[in-house]
CSV table of N, CA and C and ligand atoms in Angstrom, one decimal:
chain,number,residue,atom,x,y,z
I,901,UNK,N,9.2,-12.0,39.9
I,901,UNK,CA,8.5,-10.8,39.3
I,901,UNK,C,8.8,-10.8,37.8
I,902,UNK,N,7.4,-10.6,37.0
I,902,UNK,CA,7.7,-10.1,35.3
I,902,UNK,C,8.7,-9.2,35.2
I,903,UNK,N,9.3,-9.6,34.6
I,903,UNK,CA,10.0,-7.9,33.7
I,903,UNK,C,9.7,-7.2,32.4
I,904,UNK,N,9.6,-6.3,32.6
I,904,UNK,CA,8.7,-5.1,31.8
I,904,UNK,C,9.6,-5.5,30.2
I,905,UNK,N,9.2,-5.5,28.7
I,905,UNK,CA,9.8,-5.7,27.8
I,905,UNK,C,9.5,-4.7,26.9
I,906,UNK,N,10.1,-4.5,26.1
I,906,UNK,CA,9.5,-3.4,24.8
I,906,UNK,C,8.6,-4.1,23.9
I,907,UNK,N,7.6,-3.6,23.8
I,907,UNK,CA,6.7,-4.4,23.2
I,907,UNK,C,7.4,-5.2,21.4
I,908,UNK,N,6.8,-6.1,21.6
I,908,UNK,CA,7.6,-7.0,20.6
I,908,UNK,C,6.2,-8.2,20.2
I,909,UNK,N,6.1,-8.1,18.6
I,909,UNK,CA,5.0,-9.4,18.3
I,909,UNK,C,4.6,-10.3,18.5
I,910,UNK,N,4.2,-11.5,19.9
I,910,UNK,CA,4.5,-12.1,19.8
I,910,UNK,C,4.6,-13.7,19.4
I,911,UNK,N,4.0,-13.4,17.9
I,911,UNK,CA,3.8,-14.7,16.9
I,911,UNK,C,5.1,-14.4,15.8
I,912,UNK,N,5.8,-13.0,15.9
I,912,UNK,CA,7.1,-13.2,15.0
I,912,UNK,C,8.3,-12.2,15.4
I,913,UNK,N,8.4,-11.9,16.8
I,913,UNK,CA,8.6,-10.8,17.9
I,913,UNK,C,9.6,-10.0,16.9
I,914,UNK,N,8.6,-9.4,16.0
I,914,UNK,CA,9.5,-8.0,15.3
I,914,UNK,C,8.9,-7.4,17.0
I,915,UNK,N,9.8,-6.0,16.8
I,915,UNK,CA,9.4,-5.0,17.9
I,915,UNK,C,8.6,-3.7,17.4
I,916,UNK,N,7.7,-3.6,17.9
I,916,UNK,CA,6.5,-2.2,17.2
I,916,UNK,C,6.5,-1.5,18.0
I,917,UNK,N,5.7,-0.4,17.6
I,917,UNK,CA,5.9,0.5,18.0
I,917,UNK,C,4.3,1.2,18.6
I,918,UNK,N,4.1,2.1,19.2
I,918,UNK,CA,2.8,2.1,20.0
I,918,UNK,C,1.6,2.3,19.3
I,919,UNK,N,0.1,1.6,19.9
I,919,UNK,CA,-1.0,1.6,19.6
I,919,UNK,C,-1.0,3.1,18.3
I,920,UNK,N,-1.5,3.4,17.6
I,920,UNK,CA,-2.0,4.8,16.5
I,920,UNK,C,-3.2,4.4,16.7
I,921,UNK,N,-3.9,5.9,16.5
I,921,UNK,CA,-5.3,6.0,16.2
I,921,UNK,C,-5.5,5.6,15.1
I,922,UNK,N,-6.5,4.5,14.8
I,922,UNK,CA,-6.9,3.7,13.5
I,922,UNK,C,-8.7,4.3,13.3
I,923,UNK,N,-8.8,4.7,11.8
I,923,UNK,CA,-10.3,4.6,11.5
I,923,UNK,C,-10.4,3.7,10.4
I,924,UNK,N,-11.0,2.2,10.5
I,924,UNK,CA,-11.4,1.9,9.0
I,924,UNK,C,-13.1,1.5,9.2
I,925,UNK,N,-13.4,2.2,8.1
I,925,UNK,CA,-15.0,2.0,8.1
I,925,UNK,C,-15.5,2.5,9.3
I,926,UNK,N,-16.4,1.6,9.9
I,926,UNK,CA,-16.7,1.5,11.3
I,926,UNK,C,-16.2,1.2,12.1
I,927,UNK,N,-15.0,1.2,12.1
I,927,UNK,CA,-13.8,1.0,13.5
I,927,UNK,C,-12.9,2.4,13.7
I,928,UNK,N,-13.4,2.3,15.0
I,928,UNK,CA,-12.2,3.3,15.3
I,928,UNK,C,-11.4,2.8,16.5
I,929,UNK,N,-10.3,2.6,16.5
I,929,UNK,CA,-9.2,1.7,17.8
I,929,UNK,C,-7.6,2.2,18.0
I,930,UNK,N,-7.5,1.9,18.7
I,930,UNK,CA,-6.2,2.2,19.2
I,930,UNK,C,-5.0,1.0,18.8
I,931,UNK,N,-4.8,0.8,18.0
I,931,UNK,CA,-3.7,-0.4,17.1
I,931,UNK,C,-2.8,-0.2,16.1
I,932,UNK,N,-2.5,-1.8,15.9
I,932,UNK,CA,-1.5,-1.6,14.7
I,932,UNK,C,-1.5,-2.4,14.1
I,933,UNK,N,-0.2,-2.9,12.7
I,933,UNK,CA,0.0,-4.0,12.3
I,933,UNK,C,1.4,-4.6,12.2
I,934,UNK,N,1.4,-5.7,12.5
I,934,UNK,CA,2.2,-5.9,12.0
I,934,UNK,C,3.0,-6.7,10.8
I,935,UNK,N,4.4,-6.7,10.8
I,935,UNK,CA,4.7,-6.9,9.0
I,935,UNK,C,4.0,-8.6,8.9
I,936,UNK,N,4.0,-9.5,9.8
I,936,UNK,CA,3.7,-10.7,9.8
I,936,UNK,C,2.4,-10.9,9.1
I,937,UNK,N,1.4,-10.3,9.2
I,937,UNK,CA,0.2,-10.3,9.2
I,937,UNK,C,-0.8,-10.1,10.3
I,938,UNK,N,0.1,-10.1,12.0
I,938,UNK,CA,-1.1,-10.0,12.9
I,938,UNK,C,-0.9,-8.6,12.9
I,939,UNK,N,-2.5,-8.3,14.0
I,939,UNK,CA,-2.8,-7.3,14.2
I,939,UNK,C,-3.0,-6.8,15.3
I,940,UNK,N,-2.7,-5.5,16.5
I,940,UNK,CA,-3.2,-5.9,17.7
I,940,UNK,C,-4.1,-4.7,18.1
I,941,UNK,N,-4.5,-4.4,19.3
I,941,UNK,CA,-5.5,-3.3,19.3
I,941,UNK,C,-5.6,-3.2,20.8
I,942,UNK,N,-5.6,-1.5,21.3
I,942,UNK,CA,-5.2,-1.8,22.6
I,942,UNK,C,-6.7,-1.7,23.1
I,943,UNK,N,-6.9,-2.0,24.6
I,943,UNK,CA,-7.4,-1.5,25.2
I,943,UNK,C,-7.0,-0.9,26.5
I,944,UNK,N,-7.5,0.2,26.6
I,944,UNK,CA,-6.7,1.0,27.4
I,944,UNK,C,-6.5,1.0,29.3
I,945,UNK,N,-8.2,0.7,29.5
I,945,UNK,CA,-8.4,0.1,31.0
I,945,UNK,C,-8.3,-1.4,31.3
I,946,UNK,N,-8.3,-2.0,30.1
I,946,UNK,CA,-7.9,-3.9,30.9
I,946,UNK,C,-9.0,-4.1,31.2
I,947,UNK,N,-10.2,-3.8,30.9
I,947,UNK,CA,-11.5,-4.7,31.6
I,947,UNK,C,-12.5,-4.3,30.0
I,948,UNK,N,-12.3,-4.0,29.3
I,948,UNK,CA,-13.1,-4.2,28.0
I,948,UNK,C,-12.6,-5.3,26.6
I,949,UNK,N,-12.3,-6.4,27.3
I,949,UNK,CA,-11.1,-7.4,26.6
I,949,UNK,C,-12.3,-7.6,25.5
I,950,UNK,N,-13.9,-7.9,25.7
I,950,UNK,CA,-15.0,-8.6,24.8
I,950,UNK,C,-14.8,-7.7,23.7
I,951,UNK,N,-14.7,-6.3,23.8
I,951,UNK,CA,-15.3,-5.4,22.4
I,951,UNK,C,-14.0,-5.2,21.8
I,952,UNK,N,-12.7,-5.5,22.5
I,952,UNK,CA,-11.7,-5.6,22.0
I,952,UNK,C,-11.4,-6.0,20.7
I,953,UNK,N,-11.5,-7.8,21.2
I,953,UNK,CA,-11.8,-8.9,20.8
I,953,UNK,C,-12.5,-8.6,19.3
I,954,UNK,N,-13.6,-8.2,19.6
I,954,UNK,CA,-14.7,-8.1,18.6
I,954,UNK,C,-13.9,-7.2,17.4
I,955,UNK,N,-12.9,-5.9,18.0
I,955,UNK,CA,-12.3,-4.8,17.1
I,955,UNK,C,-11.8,-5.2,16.6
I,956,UNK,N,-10.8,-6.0,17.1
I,956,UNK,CA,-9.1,-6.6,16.8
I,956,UNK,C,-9.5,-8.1,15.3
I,957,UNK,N,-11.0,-8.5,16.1
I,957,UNK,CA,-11.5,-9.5,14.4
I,957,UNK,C,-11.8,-8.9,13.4
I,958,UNK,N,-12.6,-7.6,13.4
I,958,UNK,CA,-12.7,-7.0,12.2
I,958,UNK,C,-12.0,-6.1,12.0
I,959,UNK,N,-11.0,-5.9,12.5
I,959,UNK,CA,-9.6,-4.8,11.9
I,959,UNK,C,-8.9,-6.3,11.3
I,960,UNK,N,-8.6,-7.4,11.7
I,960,UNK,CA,-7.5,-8.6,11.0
I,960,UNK,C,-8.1,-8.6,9.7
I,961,UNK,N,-9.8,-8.3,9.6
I,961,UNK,CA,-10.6,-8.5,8.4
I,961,UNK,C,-10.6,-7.6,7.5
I,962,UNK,N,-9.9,-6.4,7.8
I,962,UNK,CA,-9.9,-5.0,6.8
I,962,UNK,C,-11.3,-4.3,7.2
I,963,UNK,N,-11.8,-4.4,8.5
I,963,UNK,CA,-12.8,-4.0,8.6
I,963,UNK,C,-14.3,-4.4,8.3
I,964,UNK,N,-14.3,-5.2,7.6
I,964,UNK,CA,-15.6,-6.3,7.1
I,964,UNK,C,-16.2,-7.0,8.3
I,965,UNK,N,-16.8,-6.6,9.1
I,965,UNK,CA,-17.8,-6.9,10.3
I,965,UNK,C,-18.5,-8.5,9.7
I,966,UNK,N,-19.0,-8.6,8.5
I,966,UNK,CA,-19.5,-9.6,8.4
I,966,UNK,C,-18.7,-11.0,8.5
I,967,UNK,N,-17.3,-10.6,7.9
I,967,UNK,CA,-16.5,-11.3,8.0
I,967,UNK,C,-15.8,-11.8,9.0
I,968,UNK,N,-15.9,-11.3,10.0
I,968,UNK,CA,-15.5,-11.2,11.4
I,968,UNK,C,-16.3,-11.9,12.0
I,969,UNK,N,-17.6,-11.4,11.9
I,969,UNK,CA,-18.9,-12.4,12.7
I,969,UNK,C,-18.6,-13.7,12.6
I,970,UNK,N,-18.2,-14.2,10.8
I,970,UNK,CA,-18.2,-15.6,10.1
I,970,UNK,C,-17.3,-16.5,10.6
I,971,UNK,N,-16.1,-16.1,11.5
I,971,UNK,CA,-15.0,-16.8,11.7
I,971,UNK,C,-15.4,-17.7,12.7
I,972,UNK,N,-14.3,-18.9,12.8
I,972,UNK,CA,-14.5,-19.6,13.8
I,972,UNK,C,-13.1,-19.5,14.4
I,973,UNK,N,-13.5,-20.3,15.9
I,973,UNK,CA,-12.5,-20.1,17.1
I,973,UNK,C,-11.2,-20.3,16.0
I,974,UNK,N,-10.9,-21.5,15.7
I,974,UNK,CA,-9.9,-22.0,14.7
I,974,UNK,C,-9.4,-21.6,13.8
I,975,UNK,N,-9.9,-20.6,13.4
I,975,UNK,CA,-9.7,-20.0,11.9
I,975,UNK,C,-8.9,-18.9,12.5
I,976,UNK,N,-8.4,-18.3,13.7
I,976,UNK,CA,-7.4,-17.4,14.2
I,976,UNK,C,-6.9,-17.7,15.5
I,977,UNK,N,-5.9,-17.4,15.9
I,977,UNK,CA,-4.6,-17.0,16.7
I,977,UNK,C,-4.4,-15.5,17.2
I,978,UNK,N,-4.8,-16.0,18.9
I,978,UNK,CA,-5.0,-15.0,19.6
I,978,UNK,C,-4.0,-14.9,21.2
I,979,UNK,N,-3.4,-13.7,21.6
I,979,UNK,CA,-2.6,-13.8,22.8
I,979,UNK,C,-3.1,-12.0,23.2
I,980,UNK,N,-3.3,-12.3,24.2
I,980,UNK,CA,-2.8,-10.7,25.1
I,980,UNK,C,-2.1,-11.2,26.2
I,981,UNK,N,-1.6,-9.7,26.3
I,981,UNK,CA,-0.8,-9.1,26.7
I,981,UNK,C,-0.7,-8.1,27.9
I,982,UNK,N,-0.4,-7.9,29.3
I,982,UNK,CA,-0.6,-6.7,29.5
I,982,UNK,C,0.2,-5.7,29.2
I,983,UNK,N,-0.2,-4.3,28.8
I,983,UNK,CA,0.9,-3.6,28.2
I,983,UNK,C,0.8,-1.7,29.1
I,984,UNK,N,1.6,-1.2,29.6
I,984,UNK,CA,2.2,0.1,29.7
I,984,UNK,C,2.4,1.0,28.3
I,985,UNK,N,1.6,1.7,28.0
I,985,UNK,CA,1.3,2.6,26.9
I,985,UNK,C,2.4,3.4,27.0
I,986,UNK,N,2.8,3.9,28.4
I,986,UNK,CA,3.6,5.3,28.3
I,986,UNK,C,5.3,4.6,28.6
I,987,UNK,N,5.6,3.7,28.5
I,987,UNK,CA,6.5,3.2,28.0
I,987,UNK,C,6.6,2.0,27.1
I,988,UNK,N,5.7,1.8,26.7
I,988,UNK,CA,5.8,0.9,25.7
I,988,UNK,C,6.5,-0.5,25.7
I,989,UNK,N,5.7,-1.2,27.0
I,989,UNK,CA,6.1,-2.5,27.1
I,989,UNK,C,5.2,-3.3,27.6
I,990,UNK,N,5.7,-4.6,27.7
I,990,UNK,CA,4.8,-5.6,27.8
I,990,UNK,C,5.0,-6.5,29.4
I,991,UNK,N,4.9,-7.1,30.2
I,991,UNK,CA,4.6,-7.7,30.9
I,991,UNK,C,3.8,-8.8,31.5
I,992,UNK,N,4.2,-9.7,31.8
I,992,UNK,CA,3.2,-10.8,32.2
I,992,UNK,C,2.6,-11.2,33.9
I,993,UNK,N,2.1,-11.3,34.2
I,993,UNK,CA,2.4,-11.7,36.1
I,993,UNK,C,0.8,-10.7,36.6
I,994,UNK,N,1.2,-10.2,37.1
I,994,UNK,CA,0.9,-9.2,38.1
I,994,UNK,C,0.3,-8.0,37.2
I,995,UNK,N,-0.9,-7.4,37.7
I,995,UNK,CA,-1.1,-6.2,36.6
I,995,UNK,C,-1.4,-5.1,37.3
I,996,UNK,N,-0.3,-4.2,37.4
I,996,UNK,CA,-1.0,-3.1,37.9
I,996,UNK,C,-1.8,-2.6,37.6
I,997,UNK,N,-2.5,-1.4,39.0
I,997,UNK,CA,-3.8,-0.8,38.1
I,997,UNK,C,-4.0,0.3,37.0
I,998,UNK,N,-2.9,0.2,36.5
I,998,UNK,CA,-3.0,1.5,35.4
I,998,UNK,C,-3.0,1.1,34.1
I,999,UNK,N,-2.3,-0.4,34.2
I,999,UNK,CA,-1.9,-1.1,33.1
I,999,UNK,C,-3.1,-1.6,32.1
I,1000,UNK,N,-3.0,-1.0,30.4
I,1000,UNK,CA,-4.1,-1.9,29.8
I,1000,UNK,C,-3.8,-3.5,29.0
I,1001,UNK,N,-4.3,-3.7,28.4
I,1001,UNK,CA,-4.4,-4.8,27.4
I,1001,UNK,C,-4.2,-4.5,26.1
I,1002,UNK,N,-3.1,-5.5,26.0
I,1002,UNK,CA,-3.0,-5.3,23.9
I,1002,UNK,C,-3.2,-7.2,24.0
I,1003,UNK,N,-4.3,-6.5,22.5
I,1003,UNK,CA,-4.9,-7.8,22.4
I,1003,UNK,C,-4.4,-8.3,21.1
I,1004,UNK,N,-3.5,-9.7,20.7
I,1004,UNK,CA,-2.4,-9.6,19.1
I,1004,UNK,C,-3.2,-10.8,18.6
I,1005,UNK,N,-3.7,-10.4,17.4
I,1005,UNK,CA,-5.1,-11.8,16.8
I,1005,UNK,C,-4.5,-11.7,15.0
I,1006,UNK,N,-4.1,-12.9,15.0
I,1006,UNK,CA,-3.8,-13.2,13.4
I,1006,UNK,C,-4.7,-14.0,12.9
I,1007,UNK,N,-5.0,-14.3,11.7
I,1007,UNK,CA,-5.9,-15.2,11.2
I,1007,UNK,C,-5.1,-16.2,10.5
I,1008,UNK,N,-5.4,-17.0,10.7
I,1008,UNK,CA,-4.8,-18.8,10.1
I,1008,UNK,C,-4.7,-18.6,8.5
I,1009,UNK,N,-4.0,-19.3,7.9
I,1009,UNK,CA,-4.5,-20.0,6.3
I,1009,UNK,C,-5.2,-21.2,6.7
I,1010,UNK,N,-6.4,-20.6,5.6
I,1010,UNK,CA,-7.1,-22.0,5.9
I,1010,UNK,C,-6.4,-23.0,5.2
I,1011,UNK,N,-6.7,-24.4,5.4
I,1011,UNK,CA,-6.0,-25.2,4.6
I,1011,UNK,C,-7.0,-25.6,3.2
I,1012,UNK,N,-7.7,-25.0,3.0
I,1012,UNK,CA,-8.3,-24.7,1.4
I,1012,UNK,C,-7.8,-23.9,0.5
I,1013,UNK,N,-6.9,-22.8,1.5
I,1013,UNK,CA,-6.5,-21.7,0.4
I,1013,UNK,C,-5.2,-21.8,0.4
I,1014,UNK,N,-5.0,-23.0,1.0
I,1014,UNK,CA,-3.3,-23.1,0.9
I,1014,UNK,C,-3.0,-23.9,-0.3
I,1015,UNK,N,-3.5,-24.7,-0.8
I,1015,UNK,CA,-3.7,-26.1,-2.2
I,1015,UNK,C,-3.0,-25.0,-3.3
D,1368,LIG,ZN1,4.4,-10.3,13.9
């Protein structure tokens, strides 16, 4: 069996702390950031992973939808997670039914802007 963890980043496992109500522009979500650069975004039933997905690219973007559209698979680094909101942890395995989704999406350096 998983064991339940404190939620922790998992591309640089600082440990954060829970989803905040986020508004930028036209997003409104349940997420965060972290100091690394990724970003994550909950969803709260586990069965809306697509618009998630969609939030979690244009929140990594500062909210720039267009820019979000523009990316390719490649161009970002993506893991979920299932996560317990009211204790604030993570788990792998088995998902109970109450449990939602945190979805953790960084975006790459391209190797053009790295020169
Ligand atoms: Zn991180």
């Amino acid at each position: 069996m998983a064991k339940a963890r404190p939620l922790q980043c998992p591309f640089c496992d600082n440990y954060l702390k829970r989803p905040i109500d986020i508004r930028l522009k036209d997003l409104e979500i349940l997420g965060g950031i972290c100091p690394c650069g990724s970003v994550y975004v909950l969803d709260r039933t586990g069965h809306q992973l697509g618009q998630i997905y969609m939030d979690a690219l244009c929140f990594a973007c500062k909210g720039d939808f267009e820019k979000a559209l523009s990316l390719d698979p490649e161009d970002y680094e993506d893991i979920d997670l299932n996560y317990d909101f009211n204790s604030n942890t993570t788990g792998r395995g088995r998902t109970p039914e109450k449990t939602g989704k945190l979805l953790f999406l960084r975006l790459k350096m391209k190797k053009s802007d790295a020169i």
